Amino acid sequence: MNGHDFTLAGETLTALGSGALWFGPQRLLCVSDLHLGKSERTARRGGGLLPPYEMTDTLARLEADIAAADPAVVVCLGDSFDDLASAEALPDTVVEWLRRLQAGRSWIWIAGNHDPTPIDLGGTHRDELKVGPLTFRHIADPCARHDISGHYHPKAALNVRGRLISRPCFLHDATRLILPAYGTYTGGLRWTDKALQNLMDGDARAILTGPTPRPFPMPRAACRA
Amino acid sequence: MTTLPARFTDWFAARGWTIHPHQQDMLDRADAPALLLIAPTGGGKTLAGFLPSLVELADGRHAGLHTLYISPLKALAADIRRNLGTPIGDMRLPIRVEDRTGDTSATRKKRQRADPPHILLTTPESLALLLSYEDAPRMFAGLKRVVVDEIHALAESKRGDQLMLALSRLQAIVPDMRRVGLSATVEDPAAIAGFLARHPDPCDILYADPGPDPDIAMLRTEEPPPWAGGGGKYAIPAVLEQVRRHKTALIFHNTRAQAEIFFHELWLANEDALPIGIHHGSLAREQREKVEAAMVRGDLRAIVCTGSLDLGIDWGDVDLVIQVGAPKNVKRLVQRIGRANHRYNAPSKALLVPANRFEIVECVAALEAVKARDLDGDPRGPGPRDVLCQHILIRAAAGPFDAAELYHEVKTTGAYAGLTRAAFDDCLDFVATGGYALRAYDRWQRLVERDGLWQLRDPRAAQRIRMNIGTIQDTDLLKVRMKGRGGQPLGEIEEGFAATLTRGDTFLMGGQVVRYEGLREMTVEVTRRADKAPKIATFMGTKFATSTQLSQRILRMFHQEAWPELPGHTADWLRLQRNRSKLPEAETLLVESFPHAGREHTCVYGFAGRNAMQTLGLLVTQRMERTGLHPMGFVSTDYAVLIWGLDPVTDPAPLFEPGNLREDFETWLAGNAVMKRTFKASAVIAGLIDRNTGGQRKTGRQATFSSDILYDTLLRYDPDHLMMRITREEALKGLVDFGRIEEMLARTAGRVDHVMLDRVTPLAAPLLLEAGRVPVEGAATERLLAEEAEKMLAEAGLADPDPVKPAWRVPF
């Protein structure tokens, strides 16, 4: 699989170019911040009528990752739905699609700030999940060690010889990992943002998503002023 | 002839003035439903426009709004208010004049809606906003005249389309409203008249005396200009000498970045400390106002500026205009020259400063065009549909409407006269339902039809619509401010540029070298400590392509036997090119191939303007890639594109075969960054996405997702969606400029003249020095990332667990 291996708490993890995380020894695939139903929620609130194809796109990419990895466990790391109302208003095709993806494997919905309560869409619901030394939760706990979270939608922005390249990215250091947002309509928070700078250690690395995921040192200077 | 009331003739007499013939004409024709005045700068144009209003209002019997004045610039509205104050005050006319722009306070705006002045001075955007309120019919009830100032400038952009749609709405509210347009000299007055008038009403055109021919020349310098690049740094001593010899000079540049660099260099050489200021659209309002005030007081000897000073603001006693860099467009040059000697019947004095050797040729061609009064311009296309979508939203915000009525109203706008009902319904459907192949928003439509009238589903949406009014494209800009409490605002830079800065980097802003300290709540904080060579800030702003007419003139010059009108070094250069290879011709596409620095080079002299030549470079290298010629990169200018790669081009004709080019174009266009940028602009205008305001970005936990994603999604799932069709149309006439490639193909009709040489030719040599090289895309981005990752990990002392293989460097 097209991924970049690194270790956290002695476990080998693989950052996939799609933005999903593969935990090989456990055959666990983790995706964060799908934000399904985002376009419907935007319309409901009187915003623009965005192209209503983002669920199809997000699920098609997830289906491809599942087909390639054949995971025993899929963890959706919170904010899987843009809000509870959009989760309840999913079209039947999407509900069936989710059931197909869930068939034959265990599926865990972690609660997020957009979808804090259980939703009747198969799988099990958890606030957090422990696997070996690792804890999966939606929002990083600054005091905890070895947690894997999402929520911040980290994104890298690099100026490489005059070209500005911006990509969603994983951030990790010795104690934590933050996943990029997987959903199609999700924005990003620059890796130089204070929230991310404060959470991550000085030697943190970013793994940029894309055709070949690549590690970069997380820049530290710009925002500490 | 309408005689001027005694009060007015006395006033004219007291000032020692007589009424200009065109001012009298305007008065005589005051009842015409539409009237266009073409007058040079300084011709008393504004007074000509207002005189009929002042006369009609002089008896004090008119209650409420009488005249609406629209200008493209807020500053112009304020300037006009001050200027009107003189006759109104002197003659004690019972007339209230107020301006209303984005800078007007909320309480004042509210009062203006309840109790409008006799004359309201405003901008197209503020007018559109006024029309979005339910009480618009009451406010505009007594309106008699609309005066559109600098209509030639408005007609060049979507702001003009928005304004004319707004006028169609106004005319429906007050059918007797008369329209007056004031324009600088333009190449096609009839087109402007058709743009102004209610379709199909006629519109008479009045011409003021154009005045004497301008005194215009090329600045001769001891040092010849460099072979490539822009900026005109070499001419600084000569420019300073000219500033010394004149009272006040305006020094125009084509881009803001060039203005900044030139200003910086000018001050380094300014030993006499002549007071020289800088003015461009990216500077903070406070900064600009300071310069404007100093200018009006006559405190400045020169102002380095860009197009932001193009419009008719009265800046006092300018006696010299200097244009640095080739003017690109003769019409704009003429309008700029008009800035000097703001007095009727005095010749304007102007100097052209070519920035490089090729621009000498371009400047001489432009001078001849000015003498021949041969102006250039492209015909205006049909009204853009993204602006129509916004107009429908604005109409909905003002209250329920009948679709057929609105359609007929829109069709009275010249630019939309040819709009079909089906095309209108497409836009209405997009605004109401999103217009997607997948009908997903039945419950959450934006507009719903009830009892035959369309209205907002959620009336609260009106607020959001009002926040997004306008067609001015603002890239994501960040404010720049001096660090510290109450730090002085300096201006704005592009977010993309800000992202490349790290603490300690320096850049030029308003002529100062400032040091980047950090980002604080979406504001770039800087200090004055500058200890490094400055980076160059990138500013939004159009890079104008050399006009078709000017390019044709240059090609005609190449045809001459000799060039007595050119400086010796430039004539020698062209002669050398003729001896070694050939000079480009209009009817044949000249292609040169030669090895240089270990690479095979091919130079194509298309003369189609910067944007089209860039597009041509992308298309040709794409085909070269497929035919195995291993192109590695290219660089383009207004007249040529230079491509380098591993293999020589031996048969270029198939590369320029129109069928091939068009086919490649279709594929290439879809995934192109220009398309994404164009999509974003249109999506904002059409109301699909909200204008990205600083406030929203600050409060949003995550930045709103990029509009590129919407484009990619539509391309994949709904490629024929209205927004995609609009994007295509816009890109074709805008940055992609495929129209001029078509024009080039038609002109050369398959005639490709291929010259193979053993070394670089005189005409191609400057291109080797040109900035803005484009590496051929594909694996390039990944490769750049790989290299950069390795480098940065090494620098950070982090070993990469799986080392990246050494990759080829992209040359240049």
Short mmCIF file of N, CA, C and O in Angstrom, two decimals, chain B residues 578-650:
data_model
loop_
_atom_site.label_atom_id
_atom_site.label_comp_id
_atom_site.label_asym_id
_atom_site.label_seq_id
_atom_site.Cartn_x
_atom_site.Cartn_y
_atom_site.Cartn_z
N ARG B 578 17.78 39.78 -38.28
CA ARG B 578 17.41 39.55 -39.68
C ARG B 578 18.53 38.80 -40.39
O ARG B 578 18.26 37.90 -41.19
N ASN B 579 19.78 39.13 -40.08
CA ASN B 579 20.90 38.45 -40.73
C ASN B 579 21.07 37.01 -40.26
O ASN B 579 21.29 36.11 -41.05
N ARG B 580 20.94 36.80 -38.96
CA ARG B 580 21.17 35.46 -38.41
C ARG B 580 20.00 34.52 -38.69
O ARG B 580 20.19 33.35 -38.97
N SER B 581 18.79 35.07 -38.52
CA SER B 581 17.61 34.22 -38.66
C SER B 581 16.57 34.97 -39.48
O SER B 581 16.79 35.26 -40.66
N LYS B 582 15.47 35.36 -38.87
CA LYS B 582 14.43 36.12 -39.54
C LYS B 582 13.76 37.00 -38.53
O LYS B 582 13.85 36.73 -37.33
N LEU B 583 13.05 38.00 -39.00
CA LEU B 583 12.19 38.74 -38.08
C LEU B 583 10.78 38.18 -38.23
O LEU B 583 10.37 37.81 -39.33
N PRO B 584 10.05 38.09 -37.13
CA PRO B 584 8.69 37.51 -37.20
C PRO B 584 7.79 38.33 -38.12
O PRO B 584 7.96 39.54 -38.27
N GLU B 585 6.86 37.66 -38.75
CA GLU B 585 5.89 38.31 -39.62
C GLU B 585 4.49 37.97 -39.18
O GLU B 585 4.26 36.98 -38.50
N ALA B 586 3.55 38.81 -39.63
CA ALA B 586 2.17 38.61 -39.18
C ALA B 586 1.55 37.35 -39.78
O ALA B 586 0.80 36.65 -39.12
N GLU B 587 1.88 37.03 -41.03
CA GLU B 587 1.16 35.95 -41.73
C GLU B 587 1.79 34.59 -41.53
O GLU B 587 1.26 33.58 -42.01
N THR B 588 2.97 34.54 -40.90
CA THR B 588 3.67 33.27 -40.74
C THR B 588 4.09 33.14 -39.27
O THR B 588 4.43 34.13 -38.64
N LEU B 589 4.04 31.92 -38.77
CA LEU B 589 4.48 31.70 -37.40
C LEU B 589 5.96 31.35 -37.43
O LEU B 589 6.35 30.31 -37.97
N LEU B 590 6.80 32.24 -36.90
CA LEU B 590 8.24 31.98 -36.89
C LEU B 590 8.59 31.10 -35.68
O LEU B 590 8.23 31.41 -34.55
N VAL B 591 9.28 29.99 -35.96
CA VAL B 591 9.74 29.09 -34.90
C VAL B 591 11.23 28.89 -35.09
O VAL B 591 11.68 28.53 -36.18
N GLU B 592 12.00 29.15 -34.03
CA GLU B 592 13.45 28.94 -34.10
C GLU B 592 13.84 27.80 -33.17
O GLU B 592 13.31 27.70 -32.06
N SER B 593 14.76 26.95 -33.62
CA SER B 593 15.26 25.90 -32.73
C SER B 593 16.78 26.00 -32.68
O SER B 593 17.42 26.19 -33.72
N PHE B 594 17.32 25.89 -31.50
CA PHE B 594 18.77 25.98 -31.35
C PHE B 594 19.17 25.34 -30.02
O PHE B 594 18.38 25.33 -29.08
N PRO B 595 20.39 24.79 -29.96
CA PRO B 595 20.87 24.28 -28.68
C PRO B 595 21.45 25.44 -27.86
O PRO B 595 21.97 26.40 -28.44
N HIS B 596 21.30 25.34 -26.57
CA HIS B 596 21.90 26.35 -25.70
C HIS B 596 22.06 25.74 -24.32
O HIS B 596 21.13 25.13 -23.80
N ALA B 597 23.24 25.90 -23.74
CA ALA B 597 23.53 25.45 -22.39
C ALA B 597 23.10 23.98 -22.18
O ALA B 597 22.52 23.62 -21.16
N GLY B 598 23.40 23.17 -23.17
CA GLY B 598 23.14 21.74 -23.01
C GLY B 598 21.68 21.35 -23.15
O GLY B 598 21.31 20.20 -22.88
N ARG B 599 20.83 22.28 -23.53
CA ARG B 599 19.41 21.98 -23.72
C ARG B 599 19.00 22.38 -25.13
O ARG B 599 19.53 23.35 -25.68
N GLU B 600 18.02 21.69 -25.65
CA GLU B 600 17.46 22.07 -26.95
C GLU B 600 16.38 23.12 -26.71
O GLU B 600 15.48 22.91 -25.90
N HIS B 601 16.51 24.24 -27.38
CA HIS B 601 15.54 25.34 -27.20
C HIS B 601 14.71 25.54 -28.46
O HIS B 601 15.21 25.39 -29.57
N THR B 602 13.45 25.91 -28.24
CA THR B 602 12.59 26.27 -29.35
C THR B 602 11.84 27.54 -28.98
O THR B 602 11.26 27.61 -27.89
N CYS B 603 11.92 28.53 -29.86
CA CYS B 603 11.29 29.80 -29.58
C CYS B 603 10.17 30.06 -30.60
O CYS B 603 10.39 29.95 -31.80
N VAL B 604 8.99 30.35 -30.09
CA VAL B 604 7.82 30.52 -30.96
C VAL B 604 7.36 31.97 -30.86
O VAL B 604 6.98 32.43 -29.78
N TYR B 605 7.38 32.69 -31.98
CA TYR B 605 7.01 34.11 -31.95
C TYR B 605 5.54 34.27 -32.33
O TYR B 605 5.22 34.56 -33.48
N GLY B 606 4.68 34.09 -31.37
CA GLY B 606 3.24 34.10 -31.65
C GLY B 606 2.61 35.48 -31.57
O GLY B 606 1.54 35.69 -32.13
N PHE B 607 3.22 36.40 -30.84
CA PHE B 607 2.69 37.75 -30.69
C PHE B 607 1.20 37.76 -30.33
O PHE B 607 0.42 38.47 -30.95
N ALA B 608 0.84 36.99 -29.36
CA ALA B 608 -0.58 36.88 -29.01
C ALA B 608 -0.85 37.44 -27.61
O ALA B 608 -1.94 37.31 -27.09
N GLY B 609 0.14 38.08 -27.01
CA GLY B 609 -0.06 38.63 -25.66
C GLY B 609 0.30 37.62 -24.60
O GLY B 609 0.24 36.41 -24.80
N ARG B 610 0.68 38.14 -23.44
CA ARG B 610 1.22 37.35 -22.35
C ARG B 610 0.39 36.11 -21.98
O ARG B 610 0.90 35.00 -21.90
N ASN B 611 -0.89 36.32 -21.76
CA ASN B 611 -1.72 35.20 -21.28
C ASN B 611 -1.83 34.10 -22.32
O ASN B 611 -1.71 32.92 -22.01
N ALA B 612 -2.07 34.50 -23.56
CA ALA B 612 -2.22 33.50 -24.62
C ALA B 612 -0.90 32.78 -24.86
O ALA B 612 -0.88 31.57 -25.11
N MET B 613 0.22 33.48 -24.77
CA MET B 613 1.51 32.84 -25.01
C MET B 613 1.81 31.83 -23.90
O MET B 613 2.41 30.80 -24.13
N GLN B 614 1.38 32.15 -22.69
CA GLN B 614 1.54 31.21 -21.57
C GLN B 614 0.72 29.94 -21.84
O GLN B 614 1.19 28.83 -21.69
N THR B 615 -0.52 30.15 -22.27
CA THR B 615 -1.38 29.01 -22.60
C THR B 615 -0.76 28.18 -23.73
O THR B 615 -0.72 26.95 -23.66
N LEU B 616 -0.25 28.88 -24.74
CA LEU B 616 0.38 28.18 -25.86
C LEU B 616 1.56 27.33 -25.36
O LEU B 616 1.73 26.19 -25.77
N GLY B 617 2.35 27.91 -24.46
CA GLY B 617 3.49 27.17 -23.90
C GLY B 617 3.04 25.89 -23.22
O GLY B 617 3.62 24.82 -23.41
N LEU B 618 1.97 25.98 -22.45
CA LEU B 618 1.46 24.80 -21.74
C LEU B 618 0.98 23.75 -22.73
O LEU B 618 1.25 22.56 -22.59
N LEU B 619 0.26 24.19 -23.75
CA LEU B 619 -0.31 23.24 -24.72
C LEU B 619 0.78 22.57 -25.55
O LEU B 619 0.76 21.35 -25.75
N VAL B 620 1.73 23.37 -26.00
CA VAL B 620 2.76 22.82 -26.88
C VAL B 620 3.67 21.86 -26.10
O VAL B 620 4.01 20.79 -26.59
N THR B 621 4.03 22.23 -24.87
CA THR B 621 4.90 21.32 -24.11
C THR B 621 4.16 20.01 -23.79
O THR B 621 4.76 18.95 -23.74
N GLN B 622 2.85 20.10 -23.61
CA GLN B 622 2.07 18.89 -23.35
C GLN B 622 2.14 17.94 -24.54
O GLN B 622 2.34 16.74 -24.38
N ARG B 623 2.00 18.50 -25.73
CA ARG B 623 2.07 17.66 -26.93
C ARG B 623 3.50 17.14 -27.13
O ARG B 623 3.70 15.99 -27.52
N MET B 624 4.49 18.00 -26.82
CA MET B 624 5.89 17.56 -26.95
C MET B 624 6.17 16.40 -26.01
O MET B 624 6.86 15.44 -26.36
N GLU B 625 5.61 16.48 -24.82
CA GLU B 625 5.77 15.41 -23.83
C GLU B 625 5.24 14.09 -24.41
O GLU B 625 5.89 13.06 -24.34
N ARG B 626 4.08 14.17 -25.04
CA ARG B 626 3.47 12.97 -25.58
C ARG B 626 4.22 12.43 -26.78
O ARG B 626 4.25 11.23 -27.01
N THR B 627 4.82 13.33 -27.57
CA THR B 627 5.55 12.84 -28.75
C THR B 627 7.00 12.52 -28.39
O THR B 627 7.82 12.30 -29.27
N GLY B 628 7.32 12.52 -27.08
CA GLY B 628 8.63 12.05 -26.64
C GLY B 628 9.76 13.05 -26.84
O GLY B 628 10.91 12.65 -26.98
N LEU B 629 9.45 14.35 -26.86
CA LEU B 629 10.51 15.34 -27.05
C LEU B 629 11.08 15.83 -25.72
O LEU B 629 11.95 16.68 -25.69
N HIS B 630 10.56 15.29 -24.61
CA HIS B 630 11.06 15.60 -23.28
C HIS B 630 11.22 17.09 -23.00
O HIS B 630 12.33 17.55 -22.73
N PRO B 631 10.13 17.85 -23.09
CA PRO B 631 10.24 19.27 -22.71
C PRO B 631 10.45 19.37 -21.21
O PRO B 631 9.97 18.53 -20.45
N MET B 632 11.20 20.37 -20.80
CA MET B 632 11.48 20.50 -19.36
C MET B 632 10.93 21.79 -18.76
O MET B 632 10.81 21.89 -17.55
N GLY B 633 10.65 22.74 -19.61
CA GLY B 633 10.10 23.97 -19.08
C GLY B 633 9.96 25.01 -20.16
O GLY B 633 10.39 24.78 -21.30
N PHE B 634 9.32 26.12 -19.81
CA PHE B 634 9.19 27.19 -20.79
C PHE B 634 9.01 28.52 -20.08
O PHE B 634 8.74 28.57 -18.88
N VAL B 635 9.19 29.59 -20.85
CA VAL B 635 8.95 30.92 -20.31
C VAL B 635 8.25 31.72 -21.41
O VAL B 635 8.51 31.51 -22.60
N SER B 636 7.32 32.59 -21.02
CA SER B 636 6.59 33.30 -22.05
C SER B 636 6.60 34.80 -21.80
O SER B 636 6.70 35.25 -20.66
N THR B 637 6.52 35.55 -22.87
CA THR B 637 6.35 37.01 -22.79
C THR B 637 5.18 37.36 -23.69
O THR B 637 4.51 36.47 -24.22
N ASP B 638 4.96 38.65 -23.89
CA ASP B 638 3.86 39.08 -24.74
C ASP B 638 4.03 38.63 -26.19
O ASP B 638 3.07 38.51 -26.91
N TYR B 639 5.27 38.40 -26.60
CA TYR B 639 5.48 38.14 -28.02
C TYR B 639 5.97 36.74 -28.34
O TYR B 639 5.85 36.29 -29.46
N ALA B 640 6.54 36.04 -27.36
CA ALA B 640 7.09 34.73 -27.70
C ALA B 640 7.01 33.78 -26.51
O ALA B 640 6.80 34.19 -25.38
N VAL B 641 7.16 32.49 -26.84
CA VAL B 641 7.34 31.50 -25.79
C VAL B 641 8.61 30.72 -26.12
O VAL B 641 8.83 30.35 -27.27
N LEU B 642 9.46 30.53 -25.11
CA LEU B 642 10.71 29.80 -25.29
C LEU B 642 10.60 28.50 -24.50
O LEU B 642 10.34 28.52 -23.30
N ILE B 643 10.82 27.37 -25.21
CA ILE B 643 10.66 26.06 -24.59
C ILE B 643 12.02 25.36 -24.59
O ILE B 643 12.76 25.46 -25.59
N TRP B 644 12.39 24.69 -23.49
CA TRP B 644 13.63 23.93 -23.51
C TRP B 644 13.35 22.49 -23.10
O TRP B 644 12.39 22.21 -22.38
N GLY B 645 14.20 21.61 -23.61
CA GLY B 645 13.98 20.20 -23.31
C GLY B 645 15.19 19.40 -23.74
O GLY B 645 16.24 19.94 -24.10
N LEU B 646 15.03 18.07 -23.75
CA LEU B 646 16.17 17.21 -24.03
C LEU B 646 16.38 16.99 -25.52
O LEU B 646 17.50 16.80 -25.96
N ASP B 647 15.29 16.98 -26.29
CA ASP B 647 15.41 16.63 -27.70
C ASP B 647 15.08 17.82 -28.59
O ASP B 647 14.21 18.62 -28.25
N PRO B 648 15.76 17.94 -29.73
CA PRO B 648 15.47 19.06 -30.63
C PRO B 648 14.13 18.88 -31.34
O PRO B 648 13.72 17.75 -31.62
N VAL B 649 13.47 19.98 -31.59
CA VAL B 649 12.25 19.95 -32.39
C VAL B 649 12.68 20.05 -33.84
O VAL B 649 13.35 21.00 -34.23
N THR B 650 12.32 19.05 -34.62
CA THR B 650 12.73 19.10 -36.03
C THR B 650 11.55 19.41 -36.94
O THR B 650 11.71 19.95 -38.02
#
